[in-house]
Amino acid sequence: METINFTRGVPANESFPTTDLIDAASAVFKTHGTAMLQYGPSRGFEPLRQWLAEWQGVPVDRVMTSNGSLQLIEFLCLQMLKPGDLVFTESPSYDRTINLLRRHGAKVVGIPLEADGPNIEALERALQKAVPKFFYVIPDFQNPAGATCSGEKRRQLAALADRYNFLLVEDAPYRLLRYRGKEEPTLYSLAPQRTLHMSSFTKITYEWCRRGLLPPQIEKLKALYAPRLDATLSGLDKYMPDATATRPDGGFFISLTLPEGVSTTAVRQQASTRALNLADGLAFFPDGGGERFVRLPFCALSPTEIDEGLKRLAESVGAARTAHVS
Amino acid sequence: METINFTRGVPANESFPTTDLIDAASAVFKTHGTAMLQYGPSRGFEPLRQWLAEWQGVPVDRVMTSNGSLQLIEFLCLQMLKPGDLVFTESPSYDRTINLLRRHGAKVVGIPLEADGPNIEALERALQKAVPKFFYVIPDFQNPAGATCSGEKRRQLAALADRYNFLLVEDAPYRLLRYRGKEEPTLYSLAPQRTLHMSSFTKITYEWCRRGLLPPQIEKLKALYAPRLDATLSGLDKYMPDATATRPDGGFFISLTLPEGVSTTAVRQQASTRALNLADGLAFFPDGGGERFVRLPFCALSPTEIDEGLKRLAESVGAARTAHVS
């Protein structure tokens, strides 16, 4: 039995535009070889920064590139945090960010995440107690939950950041991967002086962007991933009709809350005997919870694999429930 | 007047094997495209690690790659240090490493560096007071001094690491760039269980290594850089015959100690009015000193520029001395 991994949020191998990247890499080495190979400026390769600034409609001195989004967060922590400083994240949130914040000695407080974004009342109560250095938010197709923040809540976040004087760190790597529905404004557009907007772009060369290859690649990704989202949603309907799941319109993730009395730990154990790997849910919650949380990254699996994986997941939940009851 | 930069230790633009790298990048994208573009294992791309292990004659599980030598040091600090922990470096040493160690809360103690390596008596006195977590050493063509550690001192370092139970972190990015003379054994070869050997390799793809293009590139670099070393040495003889300078057989750096009563700060000021940029000397010394220290990175300048730069340096020293006396 082939093992199915609903574990890490990785892109599909078949999504990589390898031939175009070979062409772009060759061309950029030819025209900018020295700049690519020599030590460069800390903020990144200037022509790429200019391209990004134009694309995002911001001045170039507001753009910085890094070796990945976690490196940007690392730089932000080095710049802004001293041990004991307060940071808010959604709860659940991206586990690597939570780890990184803790490594810098931050006190990380989780604001409960709902299907339409952070619980604003909980945020206000937390702000009345203490104001964080920043609030780390993934507004679009959140990792791990799959939730997207509503326009109304985005405006409330912008207003609260202004009133209480804290920064919004908007991590938006999945924003372009909307498979249907209308996009909401970025936090950056609503509160430009209060927001650091981050997007992930690691694997893309300047030349590839300059050639206009990003928009068709996004379209290709949508065509590849939308059926996988649908397969996941209909698989959940078919095999786990009473499950509580997010129903995102894009991104990489759907999340699931298991029925009461069934733990992710028990289900993972059952799943492992059925050639199904699941990630632990606990790491996504900065201050407890997540015992019944399951993240389903659907993009790197084919619709057939997804269907089979969800069938095995339902069997594992059933077996864990029986074990619990008996 | 064209400005001459004796500041950062960068390679020569004309040293980059751009055409070979284009070929190698295209080929490796074709054969390993998915592995290159997908998330990979934390220790690095497996075929590159295997190539490095074979080259260095070590098991593959002892090899790890990173985005640059400072990232390896960062990982080492994260793994080994808590605030207040003691680390030794040579004095002077690479300023970025000193900064990084301090950022992790290390107490950095400098062991005086001589023309043939660290002062062993000073090291023993320091060890009798307190044993560090590790001693960061650049044994070959040291940055910033240009000094190379003798075979005798390497054996003493290995023996002391064993006796006092500390780690040697051997940073050897310049080792292959020996323009003449015989190479000394690595600390790793003398104390394999006590040494982390690091080398810099950032800009080289696996495919490029696999094709055997490293040895001819090293030969090309030697042919390009050896005349620049010679130009620096003979320029110093010509314009500053009484200067105290290291006389390395390889690497990127020669260092200079200015005559008593003349400070690097004053010389830098004079130099800047003569279109000559020099780096500050102070940052290279973990615990004071360096007021008369000048680092001369000679690899990115042509012999003509080096000669002109040293002429301006001698004039700047003369002017600073006059200003001091008057």
XYZ file of C-alpha atoms in Angstrom:
652
model
C 0.000 0.000 0.000
C 1.437 3.357 -1.121
C 1.824 5.790 1.811
C -0.151 9.031 1.577
C 1.344 12.101 3.248
C -1.022 14.759 4.547
C 1.913 16.227 6.475
C 3.983 19.132 5.138
C 2.563 22.007 3.081
C 4.712 21.499 0.010
C 3.936 22.381 -3.628
C 3.262 19.647 -6.191
C 6.402 18.366 -7.946
C 4.564 18.576 -11.272
C 3.978 22.330 -10.739
C 7.576 23.456 -11.341
C 8.186 25.411 -14.587
C 11.605 23.810 -15.018
C 12.180 24.573 -18.716
C 11.278 28.241 -18.329
C 13.539 28.465 -15.283
C 16.465 26.966 -17.219
C 15.989 29.620 -19.922
C 15.604 32.413 -17.383
C 18.621 31.301 -15.337
C 20.828 31.115 -18.441
C 19.695 34.540 -19.630
C 20.147 36.235 -16.264
C 23.609 34.707 -15.801
C 24.548 36.113 -19.213
C 23.301 39.657 -18.586
C 23.764 39.964 -14.786
C 26.291 37.173 -14.112
C 28.705 39.302 -12.119
C 25.981 40.790 -9.908
C 24.508 37.300 -9.312
C 27.855 35.767 -8.315
C 29.476 38.668 -6.436
C 28.484 39.700 -2.895
C 25.342 41.792 -3.269
C 23.495 44.460 -1.288
C 21.737 43.215 1.894
C 18.281 44.231 0.700
C 18.512 42.009 -2.372
C 19.239 42.133 -6.100
C 18.279 45.660 -7.200
C 16.487 44.826 -10.505
C 14.332 42.216 -8.730
C 13.473 44.706 -5.980
C 12.507 47.246 -8.654
C 10.329 44.677 -10.405
C 8.615 43.788 -7.120
C 8.090 47.456 -6.197
C 6.435 48.176 -9.527
C 4.279 45.074 -9.279
C 3.131 45.942 -5.754
C 2.870 49.687 -6.442
C 5.257 50.730 -3.653
C 8.541 52.689 -3.595
C 11.581 50.443 -4.100
C 13.064 51.404 -0.713
C 10.133 49.616 0.953
C 11.032 46.295 -0.716
C 13.455 43.740 0.680
C 14.109 40.157 -0.469
C 15.483 37.239 1.537
C 16.218 33.520 1.221
C 12.696 32.653 2.354
C 9.893 34.039 4.482
C 11.322 32.634 7.718
C 14.511 34.614 7.136
C 12.437 37.807 6.881
C 10.768 36.952 10.196
C 14.203 36.237 11.672
C 15.413 39.706 10.565
C 12.252 41.287 11.960
C 12.788 39.584 15.329
C 16.450 40.648 15.441
C 15.383 44.213 14.709
C 12.288 44.502 16.915
C 12.304 42.021 19.793
C 14.077 41.689 23.075
C 13.439 38.712 25.368
C 10.072 38.973 27.104
C 8.480 41.151 24.395
C 4.884 40.326 23.556
C 3.814 39.053 20.105
C 0.328 37.965 19.019
C -0.343 35.239 16.458
C -3.550 33.651 15.326
C -4.286 30.378 17.127
C -3.593 28.075 15.374
C -0.771 29.584 13.301
C 2.266 28.497 11.273
C 4.318 26.371 13.693
C 7.732 27.450 12.301
C 6.903 31.094 12.999
C 5.784 30.268 16.553
C 9.107 28.434 17.121
C 11.128 31.289 15.687
C 9.366 33.893 17.847
C 9.954 31.763 20.955
C 13.625 31.320 20.052
C 13.938 35.122 20.200
C 12.446 35.064 23.691
C 9.054 36.475 22.676
C 5.994 35.853 24.825
C 3.610 34.479 22.170
C -0.123 34.919 22.782
C -2.645 33.236 20.460
C -5.807 35.014 19.295
C -8.480 32.403 18.457
C -8.959 32.028 14.700
C -12.488 31.640 13.321
C -13.643 30.725 9.810
C -13.652 34.440 8.866
C -10.433 35.464 10.637
C -9.255 36.292 14.166
C -11.890 36.652 16.904
C -11.966 40.446 17.225
C -13.504 40.507 20.718
C -10.739 38.216 21.999
C -8.174 40.472 20.292
C -9.599 43.580 21.967
C -9.598 41.904 25.395
C -5.957 40.876 24.869
C -5.020 44.410 23.732
C -6.617 45.921 26.835
C -4.279 43.760 28.939
C -1.096 44.436 26.943
C -0.123 45.697 23.471
C 2.185 43.442 21.413
C 5.170 44.514 19.322
C 3.340 42.982 16.394
C 0.455 40.704 15.408
C 1.492 37.979 12.952
C -1.482 37.286 10.660
C -1.934 35.017 7.607
C -5.133 36.562 6.205
C -5.461 34.480 3.010
C -6.031 30.686 3.082
C -4.318 30.483 6.433
C -1.648 27.938 7.344
C -2.686 25.607 8.999
C -6.448 26.293 9.175
C -7.281 27.309 5.592
C -9.431 30.225 6.898
C -9.573 33.568 5.055
C -10.071 36.832 6.935
C -13.209 38.738 5.892
C -13.031 42.311 4.578
C -14.864 43.533 7.680
C -12.343 41.927 10.041
C -9.426 43.253 7.958
C -10.747 46.787 8.459
C -11.148 46.126 12.196
C -7.554 44.830 12.405
C -6.285 47.960 10.636
C -8.264 50.217 12.988
C -7.065 48.376 16.112
C -3.422 48.496 14.963
C -3.835 52.246 14.627
C -5.659 52.774 17.926
C -3.307 50.572 20.016
C -0.122 51.367 18.092
C 1.182 47.966 17.029
C 2.451 46.515 13.766
C 0.603 44.009 11.567
C 2.881 41.395 10.006
C 0.859 40.135 7.054
C 2.204 36.828 5.708
C 0.544 36.259 2.334
C 2.302 33.400 0.484
C -0.990 31.796 -0.622
C -2.822 34.982 -1.630
C -2.334 34.516 -5.389
C -3.621 30.943 -5.221
C -7.332 31.805 -5.123
C -9.241 29.085 -7.001
C -12.615 30.879 -6.872
C -14.444 33.757 -5.202
C -13.391 37.391 -4.831
C -10.205 38.546 -3.146
C -10.221 40.754 -0.045
C -7.972 43.828 0.284
C -4.541 43.236 1.830
C -3.925 44.571 5.323
C -1.104 46.548 3.697
C -3.583 48.404 1.461
C -5.766 49.225 4.487
C -2.956 50.272 6.844
C 0.219 50.889 4.809
C 2.055 52.637 7.678
C 1.213 49.838 10.124
C 1.779 46.747 7.991
C 4.731 44.655 6.875
C 3.466 42.627 3.930
C 5.429 39.446 3.205
C 5.089 37.064 0.317
C 7.052 33.977 -0.650
C 8.918 34.032 -3.865
C 12.055 32.061 -3.159
C 12.262 29.967 -6.253
C 11.658 32.610 -8.856
C 14.441 34.446 -10.677
C 14.248 38.070 -11.700
C 14.538 37.154 -15.371
C 11.578 34.807 -15.077
C 9.460 37.618 -13.594
C 10.696 40.142 -16.138
C 9.578 37.858 -18.965
C 5.996 37.977 -17.665
C 6.013 34.295 -16.750
C 4.466 34.768 -13.307
C 0.799 35.319 -14.362
C 0.594 32.215 -16.618
C 2.347 30.152 -13.927
C -0.258 31.279 -11.366
C -2.990 30.227 -13.816
C -1.319 26.839 -14.273
C -1.101 26.389 -10.508
C -4.774 27.246 -10.087
C -5.762 24.749 -12.785
C -3.621 22.098 -11.068
C -4.695 22.789 -7.483
C -8.412 23.692 -7.779
C -9.434 20.050 -8.546
C -7.388 18.980 -5.521
C -9.282 21.377 -3.287
C -12.545 20.017 -4.726
C -11.411 16.415 -4.242
C -10.643 17.186 -0.604
C -13.983 18.890 0.026
C -16.011 16.152 -1.652
C -13.936 13.429 0.018
C -14.735 14.976 3.394
C -18.443 15.078 2.460
C -18.305 11.462 1.330
C -16.248 9.842 4.116
C -16.673 12.215 7.072
C -20.039 13.933 6.597
C -20.220 15.066 10.234
C -16.686 16.520 10.377
C -16.136 20.210 11.167
C -13.879 21.451 8.370
C -12.898 24.808 6.846
C -14.087 25.255 3.253
C -11.442 27.550 1.716
C -11.540 29.040 -1.798
C -7.790 28.781 -2.328
C -4.380 28.086 -0.867
C -2.766 24.878 0.354
C -4.730 23.911 3.459
C -8.012 22.599 4.799
C -8.258 21.992 8.527
C -10.468 19.615 10.401
C -11.643 19.474 13.997
C -12.171 15.866 15.086
C -15.328 14.848 17.012
C -15.156 15.333 20.787
C -13.431 12.500 22.586
C -11.178 11.637 19.612
C -7.639 12.996 19.711
C -5.335 13.744 16.767
C -2.665 11.710 18.562
C -4.908 8.602 18.586
C -5.960 9.143 14.961
C -2.328 9.574 13.849
C -1.514 6.253 15.487
C -4.381 4.498 13.700
C -3.512 6.260 10.434
C 0.100 5.093 10.555
C -1.112 1.455 10.455
C -3.102 2.345 7.299
C -0.174 3.922 5.355
C -1.416 7.438 6.048
C 0.825 10.090 7.604
C -0.688 13.087 9.403
C 1.033 16.036 11.058
C 0.709 16.692 14.762
C -1.824 19.446 15.512
C -0.371 20.728 18.770
C 2.578 22.669 17.308
C 0.242 25.117 15.548
C -1.255 26.436 18.798
C 0.908 28.983 20.641
C -0.758 28.456 24.003
C -2.447 25.064 24.188
C -5.354 23.512 22.311
C -5.119 21.659 19.021
C -5.664 18.200 20.535
C -8.386 17.530 17.916
C -6.889 19.631 15.108
C -5.845 18.035 11.788
C -4.226 19.977 8.913
C -4.767 18.645 5.397
C -2.286 20.067 2.850
C -3.905 18.976 -0.408
C -1.752 20.498 -3.164
C 0.980 17.862 -3.488
C -1.469 14.930 -3.808
C -3.484 13.877 -6.844
C -7.318 13.783 -6.562
C -7.144 9.959 -6.459
C -4.602 10.024 -3.640
C -6.687 12.593 -1.792
C -9.819 10.435 -2.049
C -7.934 7.359 -0.844
C -6.249 9.380 1.938
C -9.556 10.702 3.249
C -11.056 7.213 3.163
C -8.162 6.024 5.327
C -8.541 9.084 7.557
C -12.240 8.291 8.147
C -11.354 4.670 8.984
C -8.649 5.889 11.376
C -11.072 8.241 13.115
C -13.577 5.392 13.424
C -10.948 3.074 14.895
C -9.706 5.766 17.314
C -13.283 6.460 18.412
C -13.948 2.759 19.031
C -10.691 2.461 20.972
C -11.741 5.477 23.029
C -15.250 4.142 23.745
C -14.171 0.574 24.565
C 40.451 60.217 -9.722
C 39.064 56.648 -9.631
C 38.356 55.507 -6.055
C 40.273 52.451 -4.876
C 38.573 50.192 -2.324
C 40.761 48.264 0.102
C 37.623 47.559 2.147
C 35.641 44.323 1.803
C 37.176 40.923 1.123
C 35.341 40.202 -2.109
C 36.449 38.036 -5.063
C 37.405 39.614 -8.388
C 34.473 40.087 -10.783
C 36.613 38.667 -13.601
C 37.086 35.412 -11.645
C 33.542 34.074 -12.122
C 33.207 31.033 -14.436
C 29.877 32.298 -15.777
C 29.641 30.197 -18.953
C 30.434 26.943 -17.149
C 27.894 27.840 -14.457
C 25.184 28.448 -17.077
C 25.863 24.985 -18.539
C 25.961 23.367 -15.107
C 22.778 25.102 -13.917
C 20.880 24.065 -17.054
C 22.055 20.463 -16.771
C 21.258 20.138 -13.076
C 17.790 21.667 -13.546
C 17.157 19.068 -16.260
C 18.266 16.052 -14.223
C 17.445 17.176 -10.654
C 14.916 19.965 -11.319
C 12.292 18.701 -8.915
C 14.759 18.213 -6.072
C 16.233 21.692 -6.688
C 12.839 23.433 -6.652
C 11.006 21.413 -3.989
C 11.632 21.811 -0.248
C 14.746 19.780 0.493
C 16.346 18.103 3.506
C 17.814 20.497 6.123
C 21.354 19.164 5.748
C 21.459 20.067 2.067
C 21.094 18.536 -1.398
C 22.062 14.872 -1.002
C 24.171 14.416 -4.190
C 26.199 17.548 -3.326
C 26.751 16.284 0.221
C 27.902 12.944 -1.191
C 30.290 14.692 -3.565
C 31.720 16.789 -0.709
C 32.066 13.754 1.563
C 34.019 11.848 -1.065
C 36.204 14.860 -1.799
C 36.992 15.397 1.887
C 37.247 11.677 2.698
C 34.587 11.716 5.420
C 31.271 9.874 5.904
C 28.336 11.719 4.307
C 26.534 12.078 7.637
C 29.329 14.408 8.783
C 28.648 16.841 5.903
C 26.167 19.701 6.008
C 25.692 22.558 3.541
C 24.205 25.992 4.174
C 23.557 29.313 2.425
C 26.989 30.599 3.470
C 29.545 30.170 6.222
C 27.829 32.670 8.541
C 24.675 30.545 8.454
C 26.706 27.533 9.613
C 28.077 29.604 12.494
C 24.522 30.752 13.275
C 23.363 27.108 13.433
C 26.345 26.222 15.611
C 25.519 29.056 18.036
C 21.853 28.045 18.179
C 22.908 24.487 18.937
C 25.779 25.096 21.376
C 25.524 28.478 23.106
C 23.452 29.990 25.849
C 23.928 33.624 26.891
C 27.107 34.091 28.911
C 28.904 31.086 27.390
C 32.587 31.602 26.651
C 34.003 31.492 23.088
C 37.598 32.171 22.008
C 38.565 33.739 18.691
C 41.896 34.854 17.349
C 42.507 38.573 17.855
C 42.035 40.036 15.300
C 39.394 37.803 13.700
C 36.584 38.000 11.129
C 34.348 40.839 12.365
C 31.056 39.261 11.180
C 31.751 36.154 13.263
C 32.543 38.276 16.326
C 29.218 40.134 15.856
C 27.288 36.910 15.415
C 28.797 35.336 18.548
C 27.945 38.477 20.555
C 24.384 38.473 19.219
C 23.992 34.995 20.739
C 25.130 36.391 24.089
C 28.584 34.760 23.991
C 31.435 36.202 26.026
C 34.104 36.522 23.297
C 37.752 36.410 24.378
C 40.497 37.129 21.844
C 43.733 35.119 21.734
C 46.524 37.279 20.227
C 47.359 36.215 16.682
C 51.003 36.123 15.592
C 52.517 35.677 12.119
C 52.553 31.864 12.651
C 49.152 31.530 14.350
C 47.635 32.072 17.814
C 49.993 32.808 20.713
C 49.974 29.417 22.443
C 51.165 30.696 25.844
C 48.328 33.251 25.891
C 45.895 30.483 24.916
C 47.105 28.255 27.768
C 46.798 31.094 30.295
C 43.249 31.784 29.081
C 42.358 28.061 29.277
C 43.629 27.857 32.846
C 41.146 30.594 33.763
C 38.146 29.158 31.878
C 37.489 26.678 29.068
C 35.416 27.957 26.094
C 32.632 26.115 24.295
C 34.768 26.470 21.178
C 37.769 28.265 19.705
C 37.020 29.848 16.315
C 40.208 29.679 14.215
C 40.984 30.653 10.591
C 44.273 28.746 10.178
C 44.930 29.484 6.488
C 45.563 33.036 5.170
C 43.560 34.461 8.048
C 40.855 37.103 7.671
C 41.779 39.905 8.426
C 45.483 39.401 9.183
C 46.621 37.131 6.353
C 48.583 34.969 8.857
C 48.855 31.180 8.414
C 49.118 28.881 11.415
C 52.307 26.774 11.463
C 52.184 22.965 11.572
C 53.706 23.044 15.062
C 50.998 25.362 16.411
C 48.261 23.307 14.720
C 49.469 20.235 16.614
C 49.521 22.255 19.849
C 45.951 23.467 19.226
C 44.791 19.887 18.638
C 46.509 18.706 21.838
C 45.051 21.564 23.921
C 41.533 20.957 22.576
C 41.910 17.365 23.703
C 43.413 18.152 27.100
C 40.908 20.903 27.997
C 37.891 19.394 26.217
C 36.751 22.130 23.847
C 35.826 22.237 20.169
C 37.922 23.762 17.376
C 35.848 25.555 14.743
C 38.162 25.643 11.738
C 37.015 28.173 9.129
C 38.999 27.471 5.961
C 37.481 29.392 3.013
C 40.883 30.521 1.705
C 42.734 27.232 2.138
C 42.625 26.231 -1.551
C 43.952 29.632 -2.595
C 47.613 28.958 -1.852
C 49.752 30.792 -4.420
C 53.053 29.220 -3.311
C 54.660 27.243 -0.503
C 53.538 23.983 1.091
C 50.181 23.494 2.764
C 49.861 22.619 6.463
C 47.528 19.845 7.708
C 43.968 20.914 8.589
C 42.998 20.974 12.260
C 40.322 18.482 11.228
C 42.966 15.975 10.093
C 44.839 16.389 13.405
C 41.798 16.246 15.716
C 38.812 14.863 13.760
C 36.691 14.291 16.880
C 37.349 17.798 18.174
C 37.042 19.864 14.993
C 34.246 21.323 12.898
C 35.824 22.126 9.544
C 33.986 24.766 7.487
C 34.670 25.880 3.967
C 32.877 28.344 1.734
C 31.329 27.035 -1.392
C 28.178 29.100 -1.772
C 28.364 29.913 -5.419
C 29.115 26.456 -6.783
C 26.466 24.034 -8.008
C 26.669 20.294 -7.577
C 26.719 19.759 -11.340
C 29.690 22.073 -11.670
C 31.599 20.083 -9.049
C 30.564 16.777 -10.573
C 31.995 17.826 -13.923
C 35.408 18.270 -12.338
C 35.398 22.020 -12.884
C 36.599 22.907 -9.375
C 40.331 22.056 -9.789
C 40.810 24.095 -13.024
C 38.854 26.997 -11.484
C 41.186 26.958 -8.451
C 44.151 27.058 -10.845
C 42.593 30.000 -12.691
C 42.026 31.819 -9.411
C 45.614 31.250 -8.360
C 46.906 32.569 -11.687
C 44.676 35.641 -11.309
C 45.389 36.356 -7.639
C 49.098 35.468 -7.219
C 50.262 38.566 -9.200
C 47.955 40.673 -7.003
C 49.585 39.323 -3.857
C 52.988 40.092 -5.395
C 51.881 43.587 -6.409
C 50.768 44.227 -2.814
C 53.999 42.938 -1.299
C 56.230 44.883 -3.682
C 54.055 47.999 -3.345
C 54.503 47.836 0.415
C 58.284 47.464 -0.042
C 58.334 50.401 -2.451
C 56.048 52.892 -0.676
C 56.135 51.812 2.985
C 59.498 50.073 3.480
C 59.307 50.385 7.281
C 55.739 49.049 7.617
C 55.034 45.935 9.699
C 53.039 43.689 7.370
C 52.159 39.997 7.110
C 53.662 38.257 4.070
C 51.127 35.507 3.255
C 51.539 32.823 0.587
C 47.853 32.793 -0.355
C 44.337 33.935 0.416
C 42.676 37.329 0.176
C 44.364 39.430 2.869
C 47.525 41.207 3.934
C 47.429 43.167 7.172
C 49.497 46.108 8.204
C 50.328 47.604 11.592
C 50.835 51.372 11.297
C 53.810 53.080 13.000
C 53.267 54.028 16.656
C 51.425 57.301 17.099
C 49.494 56.959 13.816
C 45.908 55.673 14.064
C 43.897 53.843 11.425
C 41.103 56.354 12.044
C 43.392 59.276 11.122
C 44.784 57.436 8.080
C 41.266 56.557 6.864
C 40.354 60.237 7.049
C 43.421 61.238 5.030
C 42.833 58.357 2.584
C 39.249 59.440 1.911
C 40.525 62.804 0.578
C 42.801 60.818 -1.813
C 40.054 58.584 -3.289
C 41.147 55.602 -1.227
C 38.701 53.684 1.004
C 39.982 51.600 3.907
C 38.042 49.462 6.387
C 38.008 50.255 10.073
C 40.414 48.039 12.054
C 38.616 48.040 15.395
C 35.790 45.648 14.487
C 38.239 42.764 14.003
C 39.396 42.785 17.636
C 37.022 41.073 20.088
C 38.377 42.837 23.155
C 40.098 46.091 22.205
C 43.208 46.886 20.180
C 43.299 47.354 16.423
C 43.786 51.128 16.586
C 46.771 50.825 14.185
C 45.492 47.803 12.230
C 44.793 47.998 8.473
C 43.418 45.103 6.397
C 44.319 45.029 2.699
C 42.076 42.702 0.644
C 44.000 42.529 -2.606
C 42.091 40.040 -4.787
C 39.457 42.322 -6.339
C 41.979 44.970 -7.499
C 44.296 44.841 -10.512
C 48.088 45.096 -9.904
C 47.971 48.673 -11.269
C 45.180 49.643 -8.879
C 47.030 47.981 -6.009
C 50.213 49.926 -6.767
C 48.289 53.216 -6.991
C 46.297 52.367 -3.831
C 49.440 51.671 -1.792
C 51.024 54.901 -3.046
C 47.954 56.765 -1.757
C 48.060 54.766 1.483
C 51.694 55.787 2.078
C 50.794 59.436 1.412
C 47.849 59.145 3.803
C 50.050 57.663 6.527
C 52.572 60.480 5.992
C 49.851 63.108 6.223
C 48.338 61.501 9.348
C 51.779 61.319 10.969
C 52.428 65.012 10.213
C 49.009 65.940 11.589
C 49.809 63.929 14.719
C 53.228 65.505 15.256
C 52.114 69.073 14.615
